[in-house]
Short mmCIF file of C-alpha atoms in Angstrom, two decimals:
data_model
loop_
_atom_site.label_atom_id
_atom_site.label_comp_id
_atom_site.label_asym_id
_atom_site.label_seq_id
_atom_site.Cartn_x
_atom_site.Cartn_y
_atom_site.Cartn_z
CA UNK W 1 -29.59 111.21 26.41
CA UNK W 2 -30.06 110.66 22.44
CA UNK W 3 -26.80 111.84 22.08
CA UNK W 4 -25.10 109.27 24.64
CA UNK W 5 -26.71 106.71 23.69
CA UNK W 6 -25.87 107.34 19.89
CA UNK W 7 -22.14 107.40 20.90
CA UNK W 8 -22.35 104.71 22.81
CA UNK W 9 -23.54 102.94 19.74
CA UNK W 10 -21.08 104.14 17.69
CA UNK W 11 -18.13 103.31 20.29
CA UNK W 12 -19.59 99.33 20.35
CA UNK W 13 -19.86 98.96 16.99
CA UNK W 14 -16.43 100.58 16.14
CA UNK W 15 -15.05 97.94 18.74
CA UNK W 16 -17.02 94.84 17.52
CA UNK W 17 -15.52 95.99 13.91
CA UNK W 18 -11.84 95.98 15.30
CA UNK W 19 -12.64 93.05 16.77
CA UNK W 20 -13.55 91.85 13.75
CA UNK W 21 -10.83 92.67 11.55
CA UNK W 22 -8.64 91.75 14.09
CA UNK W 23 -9.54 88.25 13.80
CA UNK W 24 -9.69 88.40 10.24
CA UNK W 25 -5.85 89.41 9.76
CA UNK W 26 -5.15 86.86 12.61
CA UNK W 27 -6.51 83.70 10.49
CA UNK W 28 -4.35 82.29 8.08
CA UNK W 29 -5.36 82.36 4.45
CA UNK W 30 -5.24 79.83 2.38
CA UNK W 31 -6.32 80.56 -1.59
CA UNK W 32 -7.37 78.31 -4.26
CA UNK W 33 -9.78 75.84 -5.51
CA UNK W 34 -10.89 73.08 -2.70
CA UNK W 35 -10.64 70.28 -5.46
CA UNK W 36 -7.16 70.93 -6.49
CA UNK W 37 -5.11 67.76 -5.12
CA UNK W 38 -2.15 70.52 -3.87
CA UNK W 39 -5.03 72.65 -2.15
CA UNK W 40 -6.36 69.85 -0.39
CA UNK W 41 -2.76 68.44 1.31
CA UNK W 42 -2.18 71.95 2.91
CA UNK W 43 -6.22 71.61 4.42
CA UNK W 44 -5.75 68.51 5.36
CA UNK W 45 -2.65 69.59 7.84
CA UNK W 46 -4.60 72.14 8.64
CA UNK W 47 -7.11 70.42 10.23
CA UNK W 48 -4.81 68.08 11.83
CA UNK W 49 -2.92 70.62 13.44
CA UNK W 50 -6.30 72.25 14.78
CA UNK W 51 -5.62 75.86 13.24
CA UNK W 52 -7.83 78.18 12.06
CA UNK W 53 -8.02 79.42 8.28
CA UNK W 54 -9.86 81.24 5.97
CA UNK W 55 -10.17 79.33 2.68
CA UNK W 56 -10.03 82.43 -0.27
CA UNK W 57 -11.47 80.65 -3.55
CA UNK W 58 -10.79 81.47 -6.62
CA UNK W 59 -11.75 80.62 -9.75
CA UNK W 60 -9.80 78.70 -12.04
CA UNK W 61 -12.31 78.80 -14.89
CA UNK W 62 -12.26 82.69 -14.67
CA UNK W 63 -8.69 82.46 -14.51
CA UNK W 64 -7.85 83.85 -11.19
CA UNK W 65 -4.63 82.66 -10.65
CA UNK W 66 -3.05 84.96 -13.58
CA UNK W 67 -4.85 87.64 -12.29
CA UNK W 68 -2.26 90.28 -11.03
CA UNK W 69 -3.38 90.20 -7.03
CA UNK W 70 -2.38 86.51 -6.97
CA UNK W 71 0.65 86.60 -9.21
CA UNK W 72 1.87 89.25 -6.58
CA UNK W 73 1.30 86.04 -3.72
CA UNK W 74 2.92 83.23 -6.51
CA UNK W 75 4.68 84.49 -9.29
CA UNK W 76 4.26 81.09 -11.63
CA UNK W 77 0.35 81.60 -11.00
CA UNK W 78 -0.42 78.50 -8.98
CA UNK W 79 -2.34 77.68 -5.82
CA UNK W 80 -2.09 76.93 -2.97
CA UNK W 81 -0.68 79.97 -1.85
CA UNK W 82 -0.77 80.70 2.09
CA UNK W 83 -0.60 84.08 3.64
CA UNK W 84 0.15 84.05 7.69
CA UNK W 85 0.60 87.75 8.66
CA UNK W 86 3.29 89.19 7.10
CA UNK W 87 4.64 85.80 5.80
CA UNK W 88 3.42 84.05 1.96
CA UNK W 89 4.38 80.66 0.92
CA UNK W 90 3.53 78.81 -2.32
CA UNK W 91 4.45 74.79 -2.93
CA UNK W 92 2.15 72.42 -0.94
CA UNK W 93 4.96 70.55 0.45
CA UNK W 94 6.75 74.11 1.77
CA UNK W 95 3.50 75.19 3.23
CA UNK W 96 2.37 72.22 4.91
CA UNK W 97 5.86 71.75 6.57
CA UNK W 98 5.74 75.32 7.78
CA UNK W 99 2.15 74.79 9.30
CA UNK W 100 3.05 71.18 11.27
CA UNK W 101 6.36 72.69 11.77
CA UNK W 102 4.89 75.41 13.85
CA UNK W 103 2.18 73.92 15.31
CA UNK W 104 2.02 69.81 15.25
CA UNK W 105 5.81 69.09 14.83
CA UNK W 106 4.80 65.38 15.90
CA UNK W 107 3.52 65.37 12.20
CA UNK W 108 6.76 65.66 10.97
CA UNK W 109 8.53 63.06 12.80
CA UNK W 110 9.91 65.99 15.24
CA UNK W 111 8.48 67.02 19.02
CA UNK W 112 8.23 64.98 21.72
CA UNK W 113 8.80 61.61 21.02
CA UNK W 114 10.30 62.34 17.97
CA UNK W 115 13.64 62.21 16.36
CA UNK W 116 16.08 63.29 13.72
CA UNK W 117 15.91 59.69 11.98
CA UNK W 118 12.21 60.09 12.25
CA UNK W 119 12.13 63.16 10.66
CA UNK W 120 14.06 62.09 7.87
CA UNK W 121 11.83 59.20 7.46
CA UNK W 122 8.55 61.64 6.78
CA UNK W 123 10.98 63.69 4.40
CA UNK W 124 12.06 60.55 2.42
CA UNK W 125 8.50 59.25 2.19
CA UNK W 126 6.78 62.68 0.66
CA UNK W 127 9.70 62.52 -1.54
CA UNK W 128 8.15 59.43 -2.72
CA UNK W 129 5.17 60.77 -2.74
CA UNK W 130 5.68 63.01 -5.52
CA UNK W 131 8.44 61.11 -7.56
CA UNK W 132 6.71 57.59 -7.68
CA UNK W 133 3.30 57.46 -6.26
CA UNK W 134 1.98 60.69 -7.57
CA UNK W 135 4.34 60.25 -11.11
CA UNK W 136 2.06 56.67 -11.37
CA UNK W 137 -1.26 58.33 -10.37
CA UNK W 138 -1.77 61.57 -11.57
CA UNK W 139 -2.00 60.40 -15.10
CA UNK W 140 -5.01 57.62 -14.25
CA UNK W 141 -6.87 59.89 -12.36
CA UNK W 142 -6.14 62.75 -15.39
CA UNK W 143 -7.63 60.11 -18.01
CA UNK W 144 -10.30 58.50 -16.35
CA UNK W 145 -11.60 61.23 -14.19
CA UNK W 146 -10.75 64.90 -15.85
CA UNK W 147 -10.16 64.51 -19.84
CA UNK W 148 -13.88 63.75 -20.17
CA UNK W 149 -14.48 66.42 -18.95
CA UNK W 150 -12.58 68.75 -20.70
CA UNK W 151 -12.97 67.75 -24.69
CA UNK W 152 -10.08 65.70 -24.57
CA UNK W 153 -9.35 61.68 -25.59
CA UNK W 154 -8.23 59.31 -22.89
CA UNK W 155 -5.48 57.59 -24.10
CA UNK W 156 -5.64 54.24 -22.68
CA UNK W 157 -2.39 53.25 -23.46
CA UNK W 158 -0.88 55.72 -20.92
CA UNK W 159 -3.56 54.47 -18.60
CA UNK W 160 -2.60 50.65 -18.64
CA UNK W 161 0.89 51.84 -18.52
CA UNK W 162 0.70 54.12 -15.16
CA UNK W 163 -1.60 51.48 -13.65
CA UNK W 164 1.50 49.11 -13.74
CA UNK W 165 3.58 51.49 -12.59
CA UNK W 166 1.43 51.90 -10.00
CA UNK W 167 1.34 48.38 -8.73
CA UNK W 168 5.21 48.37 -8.96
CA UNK W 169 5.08 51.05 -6.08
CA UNK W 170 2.14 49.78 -4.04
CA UNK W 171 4.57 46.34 -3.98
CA UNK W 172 6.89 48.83 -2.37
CA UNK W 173 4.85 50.68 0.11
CA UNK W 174 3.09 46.74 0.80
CA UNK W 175 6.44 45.96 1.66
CA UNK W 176 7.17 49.11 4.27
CA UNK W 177 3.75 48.45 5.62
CA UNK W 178 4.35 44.61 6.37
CA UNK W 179 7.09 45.19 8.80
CA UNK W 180 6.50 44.08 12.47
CA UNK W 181 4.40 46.73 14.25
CA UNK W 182 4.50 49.50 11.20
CA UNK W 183 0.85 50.82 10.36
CA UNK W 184 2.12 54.23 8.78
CA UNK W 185 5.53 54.83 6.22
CA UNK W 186 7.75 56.94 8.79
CA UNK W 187 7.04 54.96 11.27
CA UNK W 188 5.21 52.69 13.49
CA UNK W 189 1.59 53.56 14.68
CA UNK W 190 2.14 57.51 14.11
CA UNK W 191 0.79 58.91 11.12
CA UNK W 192 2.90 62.02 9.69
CA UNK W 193 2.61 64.14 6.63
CA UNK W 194 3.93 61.08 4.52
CA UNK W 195 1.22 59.73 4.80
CA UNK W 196 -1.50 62.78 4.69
CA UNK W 197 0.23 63.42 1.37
CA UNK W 198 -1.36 60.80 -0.82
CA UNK W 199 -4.85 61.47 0.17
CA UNK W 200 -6.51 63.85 -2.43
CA UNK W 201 -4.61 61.82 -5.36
CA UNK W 202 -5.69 58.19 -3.45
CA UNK W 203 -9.64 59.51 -3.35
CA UNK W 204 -9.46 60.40 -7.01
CA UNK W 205 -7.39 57.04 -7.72
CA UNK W 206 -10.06 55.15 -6.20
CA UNK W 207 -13.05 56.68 -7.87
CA UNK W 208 -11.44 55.34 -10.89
CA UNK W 209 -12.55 51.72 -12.19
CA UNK W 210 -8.64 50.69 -11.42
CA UNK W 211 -9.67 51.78 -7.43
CA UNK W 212 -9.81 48.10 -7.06
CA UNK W 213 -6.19 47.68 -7.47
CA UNK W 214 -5.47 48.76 -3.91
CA UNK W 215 -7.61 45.08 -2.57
CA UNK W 216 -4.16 43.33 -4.09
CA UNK W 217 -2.09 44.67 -1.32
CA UNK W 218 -3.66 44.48 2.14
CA UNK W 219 -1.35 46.29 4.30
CA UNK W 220 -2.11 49.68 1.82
CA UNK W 221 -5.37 49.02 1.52
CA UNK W 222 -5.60 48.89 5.32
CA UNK W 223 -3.58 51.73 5.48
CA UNK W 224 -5.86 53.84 3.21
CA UNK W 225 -8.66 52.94 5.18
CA UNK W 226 -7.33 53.85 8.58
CA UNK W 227 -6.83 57.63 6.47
CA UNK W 228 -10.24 57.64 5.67
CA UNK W 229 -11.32 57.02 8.80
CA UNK W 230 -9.62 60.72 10.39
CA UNK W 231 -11.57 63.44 10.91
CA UNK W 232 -9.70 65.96 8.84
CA UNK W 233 -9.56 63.69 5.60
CA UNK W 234 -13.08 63.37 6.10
CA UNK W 235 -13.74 67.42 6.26
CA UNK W 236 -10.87 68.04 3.56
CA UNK W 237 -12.71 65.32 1.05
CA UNK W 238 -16.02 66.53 1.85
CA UNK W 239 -15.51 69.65 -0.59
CA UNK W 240 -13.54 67.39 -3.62
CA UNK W 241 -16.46 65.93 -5.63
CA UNK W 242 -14.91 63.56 -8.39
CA UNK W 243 -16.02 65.24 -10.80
CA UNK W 244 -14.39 67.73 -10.06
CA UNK W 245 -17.58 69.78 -10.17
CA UNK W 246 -18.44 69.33 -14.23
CA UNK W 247 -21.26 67.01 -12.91
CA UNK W 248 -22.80 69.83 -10.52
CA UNK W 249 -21.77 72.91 -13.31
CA UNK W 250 -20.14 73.89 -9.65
CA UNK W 251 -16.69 74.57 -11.70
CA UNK W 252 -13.54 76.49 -9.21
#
């Protein structure tokens, strides 16, 4: 009887295992640091699209990403890199398509109710994204938010410059957002990826004392706030302290 019910035990917890690892290799994996602007624009379609993922930190303070295991998933070292099954992608915008692409293609102007033009819309508006919006951004939030942390000088002349540059495109994107019945860029009342984009530079923007730039255009302020307001920028932001964790000594 011992000797049944030893096998028995054996048998259940070899299956609960497979089970178990089963589910494991099932998840996709998504590696990097959860404050990393690029880490947090593949999470945040994640969570739209209502798949499951296992987030794989690393460290970039121990240097992780030039470790050899992760240069073998992104050759130039860089996160986020996403492993489903037997498939790896790098570049936030690559991955992100691939995951709305295959499971919320509404997100990318595609699916039902969805069209070519649409779709092209979405694809012209990340483009933005990174040429002009992030281009103005990245170096505010770099020299108000991160160079204090890291032993380096803000240079406030590249500050007052990129704010400026900044308000030239927010005149743009005021514009697209003014037109009759159009609360998101690709179009109308449907949010897409051009829009889920510029949330994990906008939340660092705005922690910034320039945040207040975004009250001189309504429509994008109203816009940003109707992005705060979803669920999965909620979660996503959750885990991106502006501080990027030098505050805590919680460093990726």
């Amino acid at each position: 009887m011992e000797k049944t019910c030893q096998a028995y035990l054996e048998q259940t917890l070899c299956w609960t295992s497979s089970l178990l690892i089963d589910r494991f290799q099932s998840l996709l994996h998504v590696y990097g640091w959860l404050v990393s602007p690029w880490m947090a624009k593949v999470l945040v379609c994640l969570e739209e699209a209502g798949v499951e993922y296992e987030v794989v930190p690393l460290s970039l303070t121990n240097g992780d990403h030039r470790r050899p295991e992760h240069l073998a998933r992104n050759p130039f070292g860089q996160i986020p890199v996403l492993e489903d099954g037997d498939l790896t992608l790098y570049q936030s915008h690559a991955i992100a398509r691939y995951v709305l692409g295959k499971h919320k293609p509404e997100l990318l102007g595609l699916g039902e109710g969805g069209s070519v033009e649409e779709s092209a819309m979405v694809d012209m508006w990340v483009e933005v994204e990174t040429h002009q919006y992030e281009a103005a951004v990245k170096p505010i939030v770099w020299h108000c938010l991160v160079s204090q942390h890291v032993g380096l000088d803000r240079d406030q002349g590249v500050v007052d410059e990129s704010v400026e540059k900044l308000r030239a495109v927010l005149e743009v994107y005021e514009a697209r957002l003014s037109s009759a019945g159009r609360y998101y860029l690709a179009g109308g009342d449907r949010v897409s990826l051009a829009d889920l984009s510029h949330v994990p530079l906008m939340h660092y923007f705005t922690a910034t004392e320039y945040g207040g730039v975004l009250g001189e255009y309504p429509r994008v302020k109203a816009w940003w706030e109707a992005l705060l307001a979803r669920p999965s920028v909620k979660k996503v932001i959750a885990g991106m302290p502006t501080d990027f964790g030098f505050g805590s000594g919680n460093l990726p």
